[in-house]
């Protein structure tokens, strides 16, 4: 019996089981590596603007504390459950280990729909959630960050709430804060920038020229929009498709990214930009392009649409966008389609979050150029490890990335032993 259920948790468990088979990890060690160390569920009562009291469910899951404190984002989304949060925490563990960060994985969130909340209601949910988390988190045990549905402002409320209870400013309790509150230069752009940097490495590996090539990006939030701008502005790609939960646009001649950026800044969503280039969201993923970046949500590439993808590089900006069934299909297409797996592809976010925590602890801040140099250095190291392992063991990039991450956590657990 476990409290961790649902399709996203099943997916994380299945990926782990395949990796454990590949690494020949004895059954006896598997549960200790897979199941989260701790989880907290809270009820968050909020006085709504219309006078009702609504109770939201909130969660935080800490996967393992073997290599240091846990680290992970906070997701505000309507259908969130503890199984999804646990899966995301597990993926964070492999991601941090692969990048060589001294963290275990964590994740948290509240089952709520941010667009339907007023700013006051959102602030109340954020503050009450953090207040309930105080016995469970600290800069030495678990450090939060943004994820879907949360942003710098929410992190500022988290930091303020935690600090008010401590009696002094504790900037290092969250990352992804505004720079003026101890956030780091380059954090907001870090995940998308990392996605584009790794796409460039992948293009080198398969002999593809990015300049003049085409890219399609699903999701136009933090990760998707920065990935699109960076691929276009830094690497000279033409963005032919973008989507969010309200609309999808496709134009083989290229979309006007600057005008789309202004529209989304003004209205918050893509809907209403133009109907001329409208296409179905699922159909968009199957259009021909050099680079496809799913940067929205889990399980959008399945065994059904994987055979129909027409990209050369699949860059997983989102966490868990590809199901294990789809992985089997993509593995058979390995020679024509290069996958940058999520735990590598979107690791720029947690890497720069780590830099933010380090800068907060030492009260010494770096320039954006220093942050970006260090980011690229760590990404390059992780990319090289994955490539080497995939070639040596003749496994997929995902299996290689997972194997490196799981092995590091396993080695830490072996060295520390079992207490008491
Ligand atoms: P966000 O809330 O800023 O943006 C999410 C975007 O996805 C929005 O544009 C939303 O409209 C879109 N979306 C939602 N449902 C969709 C659908 N059905 N079809 C198309 N688009 C849809 O979130 P984010 O921070 O950009 O995170 C996106 C993904 O990247 C998540 O999987 C998250 O876990 C992952 N991630 C984020 C970071 C980070 O630093 N923010 C780091 C690593 C991984």
Coordinates of C-alpha atoms and ligand atoms in Angstrom, one line a residue:
X1 CA 0.0 0.0 0.0
X2 CA 1.3 3.5 -0.8
X3 CA -0.3 6.9 -0.9
X4 CA 1.6 7.6 -4.2
X5 CA -0.7 6.7 -7.0
X6 CA -1.9 8.0 -10.4
X7 CA -0.5 8.1 -13.9
X8 CA 2.4 10.5 -13.3
X9 CA 3.7 8.6 -10.3
X10 CA 3.3 5.3 -12.3
X11 CA 5.4 6.8 -15.0
X12 CA 8.2 7.9 -12.6
X13 CA 8.1 4.4 -11.0
X14 CA 8.2 2.6 -14.4
X15 CA 11.2 4.8 -15.5
X16 CA 13.0 4.0 -12.3
X17 CA 12.3 0.3 -12.6
X18 CA 13.7 0.1 -16.2
X19 CA 16.8 2.0 -15.0
X20 CA 17.2 -0.3 -12.0
X21 CA 16.9 -3.3 -14.4
X22 CA 19.6 -1.8 -16.6
X23 CA 21.9 -1.1 -13.6
X24 CA 21.1 -4.6 -12.1
X25 CA 20.1 -3.1 -8.8
X26 CA 18.9 -5.8 -6.4
X27 CA 15.2 -5.8 -5.5
X28 CA 16.2 -5.3 -1.9
X29 CA 17.6 -1.8 -2.6
X30 CA 14.8 -0.5 -5.0
X31 CA 12.1 0.7 -2.6
X32 CA 14.6 2.6 -0.6
X33 CA 15.7 4.5 -3.8
X34 CA 12.3 5.0 -5.2
X35 CA 9.9 6.0 -2.3
X36 CA 10.0 9.5 -0.9
X37 CA 11.6 10.0 2.5
X38 CA 8.9 12.4 3.7
X39 CA 5.6 14.0 2.6
X40 CA 3.3 16.6 4.2
X41 CA -0.3 17.3 3.2
X42 CA -2.0 20.4 4.5
X43 CA -5.4 22.0 4.3
X44 CA -5.3 25.7 3.4
X45 CA -8.5 27.6 4.4
X46 CA -8.9 30.9 2.6
X47 CA -11.4 33.7 2.9
X48 CA -12.5 34.3 -0.7
X49 CA -13.4 37.7 -2.1
X50 CA -17.1 36.6 -2.3
X51 CA -17.2 35.9 1.5
X52 CA -17.0 32.1 1.2
X53 CA -14.2 30.1 3.0
X54 CA -12.6 27.7 0.6
X55 CA -10.2 24.9 1.7
X56 CA -7.4 24.1 -0.7
X57 CA -5.2 21.0 -0.5
X58 CA -1.4 21.6 -0.4
X59 CA 1.5 19.1 -0.5
X60 CA 5.3 18.9 -0.1
X61 CA 7.3 15.8 -0.9
X62 CA 11.0 15.4 0.0
X63 CA 12.4 12.4 -2.0
X64 CA 15.8 11.8 -0.4
X65 CA 18.1 13.7 1.9
X66 CA 21.2 11.7 1.3
X67 CA 23.3 14.2 -0.6
X68 CA 22.2 17.4 1.1
X69 CA 19.0 19.4 1.5
X70 CA 16.1 18.8 -0.9
X71 CA 15.3 21.3 -3.7
X72 CA 12.3 21.6 -5.9
X73 CA 9.5 23.8 -7.3
X74 CA 6.0 24.6 -6.1
X75 CA 3.2 24.0 -8.5
X76 CA -0.2 25.6 -8.3
X77 CA -2.5 23.7 -10.6
X78 CA -6.2 22.6 -10.4
X79 CA -5.8 18.8 -10.4
X80 CA -2.6 18.5 -8.5
X81 CA -2.4 15.4 -6.2
X82 CA 0.3 13.9 -4.0
X83 CA 1.2 11.2 -6.6
X84 CA 2.1 13.9 -9.2
X85 CA 4.1 15.9 -6.6
X86 CA 6.0 12.7 -5.6
X87 CA 6.8 11.9 -9.2
X88 CA 8.1 15.5 -9.8
X89 CA 10.2 15.2 -6.6
X90 CA 11.7 11.9 -7.8
X91 CA 12.7 13.4 -11.1
X92 CA 14.3 16.3 -9.3
X93 CA 16.5 13.8 -7.4
X94 CA 17.9 12.3 -10.6
X95 CA 18.2 15.7 -12.2
X96 CA 20.2 17.2 -9.3
X97 CA 22.5 14.2 -9.1
X98 CA 23.1 14.2 -12.9
X99 CA 24.1 17.9 -12.7
X100 CA 26.3 17.2 -9.7
X101 CA 24.3 19.5 -7.3
X102 CA 24.4 18.7 -3.5
X103 CA 20.7 18.2 -3.3
X104 CA 18.0 15.6 -3.1
X105 CA 14.7 16.2 -5.0
X106 CA 11.6 17.8 -3.6
X107 CA 8.4 19.2 -5.0
X108 CA 5.2 20.8 -3.6
X109 CA 2.2 22.7 -4.6
X110 CA -1.5 23.5 -4.1
X111 CA -4.5 22.1 -5.9
X112 CA -5.8 25.5 -7.1
X113 CA -6.4 27.3 -10.4
X114 CA -4.3 30.5 -10.3
X115 CA -6.1 32.3 -13.2
X116 CA -9.4 32.1 -11.3
X117 CA -8.0 33.6 -8.1
X118 CA -7.8 37.4 -7.4
X119 CA -4.4 38.7 -6.5
X120 CA -5.4 38.9 -2.9
X121 CA -6.7 35.3 -2.9
X122 CA -3.4 34.1 -4.6
X123 CA -1.4 36.0 -1.9
X124 CA -3.4 34.4 0.8
X125 CA -3.0 30.9 -0.6
X126 CA 0.8 31.4 -1.0
X127 CA 1.3 32.8 2.5
X128 CA -0.9 30.2 4.2
X129 CA 0.8 27.4 2.3
X130 CA 4.3 28.6 3.3
X131 CA 3.1 29.1 6.9
X132 CA 1.9 25.5 7.1
X133 CA 5.3 24.4 5.6
X134 CA 7.4 26.1 8.3
X135 CA 8.0 23.0 10.5
X136 CA 8.9 21.0 7.3
X137 CA 11.3 23.3 5.4
X138 CA 14.5 25.4 6.0
X139 CA 17.5 26.5 4.1
X140 CA 19.3 23.4 5.4
X141 CA 16.5 20.9 4.8
X142 CA 14.3 21.9 1.8
X143 CA 14.5 25.0 -0.5
X144 CA 11.5 25.9 -2.6
X145 CA 11.4 27.4 -6.1
X146 CA 8.7 28.3 -8.7
X147 CA 7.0 25.8 -11.1
X148 CA 3.8 25.8 -13.1
X149 CA 1.4 28.5 -11.9
X150 CA 3.9 30.2 -9.5
X151 CA 6.4 33.0 -10.2
X152 CA 8.8 35.5 -8.6
X153 CA 5.9 37.3 -6.8
X154 CA 4.8 34.0 -5.1
X155 CA 8.4 33.3 -4.1
X156 CA 8.6 36.9 -2.6
X157 CA 5.5 36.1 -0.5
X158 CA 6.9 32.7 0.6
X159 CA 10.2 34.4 1.6
X160 CA 8.4 37.2 3.5
X161 CA 6.1 34.8 5.3
X162 CA 9.0 32.5 6.4
X163 CA 11.1 35.5 7.4
X164 CA 8.4 37.1 9.5
X165 CA 8.2 33.9 11.6
X166 CA 12.0 33.8 12.0
X167 CA 12.3 37.5 12.9
X168 CA 14.9 38.3 10.2
X169 CA 15.2 38.1 6.4
X170 CA 15.9 34.5 5.3
X171 CA 16.4 35.0 1.6
X172 CA 17.9 31.5 1.1
X173 CA 14.6 29.8 1.9
X174 CA 13.4 30.0 -1.7
X175 CA 15.0 30.5 -5.1
X176 CA 13.5 32.2 -8.1
X177 CA 12.9 35.4 -6.1
X178 CA 13.1 38.9 -7.6
X179 CA 16.7 40.0 -7.9
X180 CA 16.0 42.9 -5.4
X181 CA 15.2 40.3 -2.7
X182 CA 18.3 38.3 -3.1
X183 CA 17.4 36.5 -6.3
X184 CA 20.1 35.9 -8.9
X185 CA 20.6 37.4 -12.2
X186 CA 19.7 35.0 -14.9
X187 CA 17.3 32.7 -12.9
X188 CA 14.1 33.7 -14.8
X189 CA 15.7 32.8 -18.1
X190 CA 17.8 29.9 -16.9
X191 CA 15.6 27.0 -17.8
X192 CA 14.8 28.2 -21.4
X193 CA 18.4 29.3 -21.9
X194 CA 19.6 25.9 -20.8
X195 CA 17.1 24.2 -23.2
X196 CA 18.5 26.2 -26.1
X197 CA 22.1 25.6 -25.1
X198 CA 21.5 21.9 -25.1
X199 CA 19.7 22.0 -28.4
X200 CA 22.8 23.6 -29.8
X201 CA 25.0 20.8 -28.3
X202 CA 22.6 18.2 -29.7
X203 CA 22.7 19.8 -33.2
X204 CA 26.5 19.6 -33.1
X205 CA 26.3 16.0 -32.2
X206 CA 24.1 15.1 -35.2
X207 CA 25.6 17.6 -37.7
X208 CA 22.5 19.8 -37.9
X209 CA 22.9 23.6 -38.5
X210 CA 20.4 25.5 -36.3
X211 CA 20.7 28.9 -38.1
X212 CA 17.8 29.0 -40.6
X213 CA 16.2 25.9 -39.1
X214 CA 12.7 25.7 -37.7
X215 CA 11.4 25.1 -34.1
X216 CA 8.0 24.4 -32.6
X217 CA 7.4 25.2 -28.9
X218 CA 4.5 23.9 -26.8
X219 CA 3.7 26.1 -23.8
X220 CA 4.5 29.8 -23.8
X221 CA 5.1 30.3 -20.1
X222 CA 8.5 30.8 -18.5
X223 CA 10.3 27.8 -20.1
X224 CA 8.6 27.8 -23.5
X225 CA 8.8 31.5 -24.2
X226 CA 12.5 31.9 -23.2
X227 CA 13.4 28.7 -25.1
X228 CA 11.6 30.2 -28.2
X229 CA 13.4 33.6 -27.9
X230 CA 16.8 32.1 -27.3
X231 CA 16.5 29.6 -30.2
X232 CA 15.4 32.5 -32.4
X233 CA 17.7 35.3 -31.2
X234 CA 20.8 33.5 -30.2
X235 CA 20.8 30.6 -32.7
X236 CA 19.0 32.1 -35.6
X237 CA 16.1 29.6 -35.8
X238 CA 12.7 30.4 -37.2
X239 CA 9.9 29.7 -34.8
X240 CA 7.1 28.1 -36.9
X241 CA 4.8 27.0 -34.1
X242 CA 3.8 28.0 -30.5
X243 CA 1.0 27.0 -28.2
X244 CA -0.4 27.5 -24.8
X245 CA -3.6 26.2 -23.1
X246 CA -5.7 28.7 -25.0
X247 CA -4.4 28.5 -28.6
X248 CA -1.9 27.0 -30.9
X249 CA -0.3 28.8 -33.9
X250 CA 1.6 27.4 -36.9
X251 CA 3.1 29.1 -39.9
X252 CA 5.8 27.3 -41.9
X253 CA 7.1 30.8 -43.0
X254 CA 7.7 31.7 -39.3
X255 CA 5.7 33.5 -36.6
X256 CA 6.2 37.1 -35.5
X257 CA 7.8 36.3 -32.1
X258 CA 8.1 39.9 -30.9
X259 CA 4.4 40.7 -31.6
X260 CA 3.4 37.4 -29.9
X261 CA 5.6 38.4 -26.9
X262 CA 3.8 41.8 -26.6
X263 CA 0.4 40.2 -26.9
X264 CA 1.1 37.6 -24.2
X265 CA 2.6 40.3 -21.9
X266 CA -0.6 42.4 -22.4
X267 CA -3.2 39.6 -22.2
X268 CA -1.5 36.7 -20.4
X269 CA -2.4 34.2 -23.1
X270 CA -2.0 33.5 -26.8
X271 CA -5.7 33.5 -27.5
X272 CA -6.8 36.5 -29.5
X273 CA -3.4 37.0 -31.2
X274 CA -4.6 35.9 -34.7
X275 CA -6.9 33.2 -36.1
X276 CA -5.0 33.1 -39.4
X277 CA -2.3 30.6 -38.2
X278 CA -4.6 28.6 -35.8
X279 CA -4.0 24.9 -35.6
X280 CA -5.0 22.1 -33.1
X281 CA -2.7 21.8 -30.1
X282 CA -2.1 18.1 -30.6
X283 CA -1.7 18.6 -34.4
X284 CA 1.0 21.2 -33.8
X285 CA 3.3 18.6 -32.2
X286 CA 3.2 16.5 -35.4
X287 CA 4.2 19.3 -37.8
X288 CA 7.7 19.1 -39.6
X289 CA 10.4 21.0 -37.8
X290 CA 14.1 20.7 -36.8
X291 CA 13.5 21.1 -33.1
X292 CA 10.4 20.3 -31.0
X293 CA 10.2 21.7 -27.5
X294 CA 7.4 20.4 -25.3
X295 CA 7.5 23.0 -22.5
X296 CA 4.0 22.7 -20.9
X297 CA 3.0 19.6 -19.1
X298 CA 3.5 15.8 -18.6
X299 CA 2.5 12.9 -20.9
X300 CA 1.9 14.9 -24.2
X301 CA 4.0 12.5 -26.3
X302 CA 2.5 9.0 -26.2
X303 CA 2.8 5.8 -28.1
X304 CA 0.0 7.2 -30.4
X305 CA 1.8 10.3 -31.6
X306 CA 5.5 9.4 -31.1
X307 CA 5.6 7.6 -34.5
X308 CA 4.3 10.7 -36.2
X309 CA 6.8 13.3 -34.7
X310 CA 8.7 15.0 -37.6
X311 CA 11.5 16.7 -35.7
X312 CA 15.2 16.0 -35.6
X313 CA 15.7 17.0 -32.0
X314 CA 13.1 16.6 -29.2
X315 CA 14.1 18.9 -26.4
X316 CA 12.1 18.1 -23.2
X317 CA 11.6 21.5 -21.6
X318 CA 8.7 20.2 -19.5
X319 CA 9.0 17.5 -16.8
X320 CA 7.8 14.1 -18.0
X321 CA 6.4 15.1 -21.4
X322 CA 7.1 11.6 -22.9
X323 CA 5.5 8.4 -21.6
X324 CA 7.5 5.2 -21.2
X325 CA 5.4 3.6 -24.1
X326 CA 6.4 6.6 -26.3
X327 CA 10.0 6.1 -25.2
X328 CA 10.0 2.6 -26.8
X329 CA 8.9 4.1 -30.1
X330 CA 11.5 7.0 -29.9
X331 CA 14.2 4.5 -29.0
X332 CA 13.5 2.6 -32.3
X333 CA 13.8 6.0 -34.1
X334 CA 17.1 6.8 -32.3
X335 CA 19.1 7.3 -35.6
X336 CA 16.6 9.9 -37.0
X337 CA 15.4 11.7 -33.8
X338 CA 17.7 12.9 -31.0
X339 CA 16.0 13.1 -27.6
X340 CA 17.3 15.5 -24.9
X341 CA 15.6 13.9 -21.8
X342 CA 13.9 16.2 -19.3
X343 CA 16.2 15.6 -16.4
X344 CA 19.0 16.9 -18.6
X345 CA 17.2 19.4 -20.9
X346 CA 15.4 21.5 -18.2
X347 CA 18.1 21.3 -15.6
X348 CA 19.2 24.9 -16.2
X349 CA 16.5 26.0 -13.8
X350 CA 17.7 24.0 -10.8
X351 CA 21.3 24.7 -11.6
X352 CA 20.8 28.5 -11.4
X353 CA 18.5 28.0 -8.4
X354 CA 21.5 26.3 -6.8
X355 CA 23.7 29.3 -7.7
X356 CA 21.0 31.6 -6.1
X357 CA 21.1 29.6 -2.9
X358 CA 24.9 29.7 -2.8
X359 CA 25.0 33.4 -3.4
X360 CA 22.4 34.0 -0.7
X361 CA 24.3 31.9 1.8
X362 CA 27.6 33.7 1.2
X363 CA 25.9 37.1 0.7
X364 CA 28.1 37.7 -2.4
X365 CA 26.4 38.1 -5.8
X366 CA 27.6 37.3 -9.3
X367 CA 27.1 39.1 -12.6
X368 CA 24.7 37.6 -15.2
X369 CA 27.7 36.7 -17.3
X370 CA 29.3 34.7 -14.4
X371 CA 26.0 32.9 -13.8
X372 CA 25.6 32.0 -17.5
X373 CA 29.2 30.8 -17.8
X374 CA 28.9 28.6 -14.8
X375 CA 25.5 27.3 -16.1
X376 CA 26.9 26.4 -19.5
X377 CA 29.8 24.7 -17.8
X378 CA 27.6 22.4 -15.7
X379 CA 25.2 21.7 -18.6
X380 CA 28.1 20.8 -20.8
X381 CA 29.4 18.4 -18.2
X382 CA 26.0 16.7 -17.8
X383 CA 25.5 16.5 -21.6
X384 CA 28.9 14.9 -22.1
X385 CA 28.3 12.3 -19.4
X386 CA 25.0 11.4 -21.0
X387 CA 26.4 11.2 -24.5
X388 CA 29.4 9.1 -23.4
X389 CA 27.2 6.6 -21.5
X390 CA 24.6 6.3 -24.2
X391 CA 27.3 5.5 -26.7
X392 CA 29.3 3.1 -24.4
X393 CA 26.2 1.1 -23.2
X394 CA 24.2 1.5 -26.5
X395 CA 21.2 2.9 -24.5
X396 CA 18.8 5.8 -25.1
X397 CA 19.8 9.2 -23.9
X398 CA 17.0 9.0 -21.3
X399 CA 18.3 5.7 -20.0
X400 CA 21.8 7.1 -19.9
X401 CA 20.7 10.2 -18.0
X402 CA 18.6 8.3 -15.5
X403 CA 21.4 5.7 -15.0
X404 CA 24.0 8.5 -14.1
X405 CA 21.5 10.1 -11.7
X406 CA 20.3 7.0 -10.0
X407 CA 23.9 5.6 -9.6
X408 CA 25.0 8.8 -7.8
X409 CA 22.1 8.6 -5.3
X410 CA 22.7 4.9 -4.8
X411 CA 26.4 5.4 -4.2
X412 CA 25.6 8.1 -1.6
X413 CA 23.2 5.8 0.2
X414 CA 25.7 3.0 0.2
X415 CA 28.5 5.2 1.7
X416 CA 26.2 6.6 4.4
X417 CA 24.7 3.2 5.3
X418 CA 21.4 2.7 7.0
X419 CA 20.7 4.5 10.3
X420 CA 20.6 3.4 13.1
Ligands
LIG1 P1 4.3 28.3 -16.7 O1 3.2 28.2 -15.8 O2 5.1 29.5 -16.7 O3 3.8 28.0 -18.2 C1 3.1 26.8 -18.5 C2 2.7 27.0 -20.0 O4 2.1 25.8 -20.4 C3 1.6 28.1 -20.1 O5 1.9 28.9 -21.3 C4 0.3 27.3 -20.3 O6 -0.7 28.0 -21.0 C5 0.9 26.2 -21.1 N1 0.0 25.0 -21.1 C6 -0.7 24.5 -20.1 N2 -1.5 23.4 -20.6 C7 -1.2 23.4 -21.9 C8 -1.7 22.5 -23.0 N3 -2.6 21.6 -22.7 N4 -1.3 22.8 -24.2 C9 -0.4 23.7 -24.5 N5 0.1 24.5 -23.5 C10 -0.3 24.4 -22.3 O7 5.2 27.0 -16.3 P2 6.8 26.8 -16.6 O8 7.5 27.2 -15.4 O9 7.1 27.3 -17.9 O10 6.8 25.2 -16.6 C11 6.5 24.4 -17.8 C12 7.1 23.0 -17.6 O11 8.5 23.1 -17.4 C13 6.6 22.2 -16.4 O12 6.6 20.9 -16.8 C14 7.6 22.5 -15.4 O13 7.6 21.5 -14.4 C15 8.8 22.5 -16.2 N6 10.0 23.1 -15.6 C16 10.0 24.4 -15.2 C17 11.1 25.0 -14.7 C18 11.2 26.5 -14.4 O14 12.2 27.0 -14.1 N7 10.1 27.2 -14.5 C19 12.3 24.3 -14.5 C20 12.3 22.9 -14.9 C21 11.1 22.4 -15.5

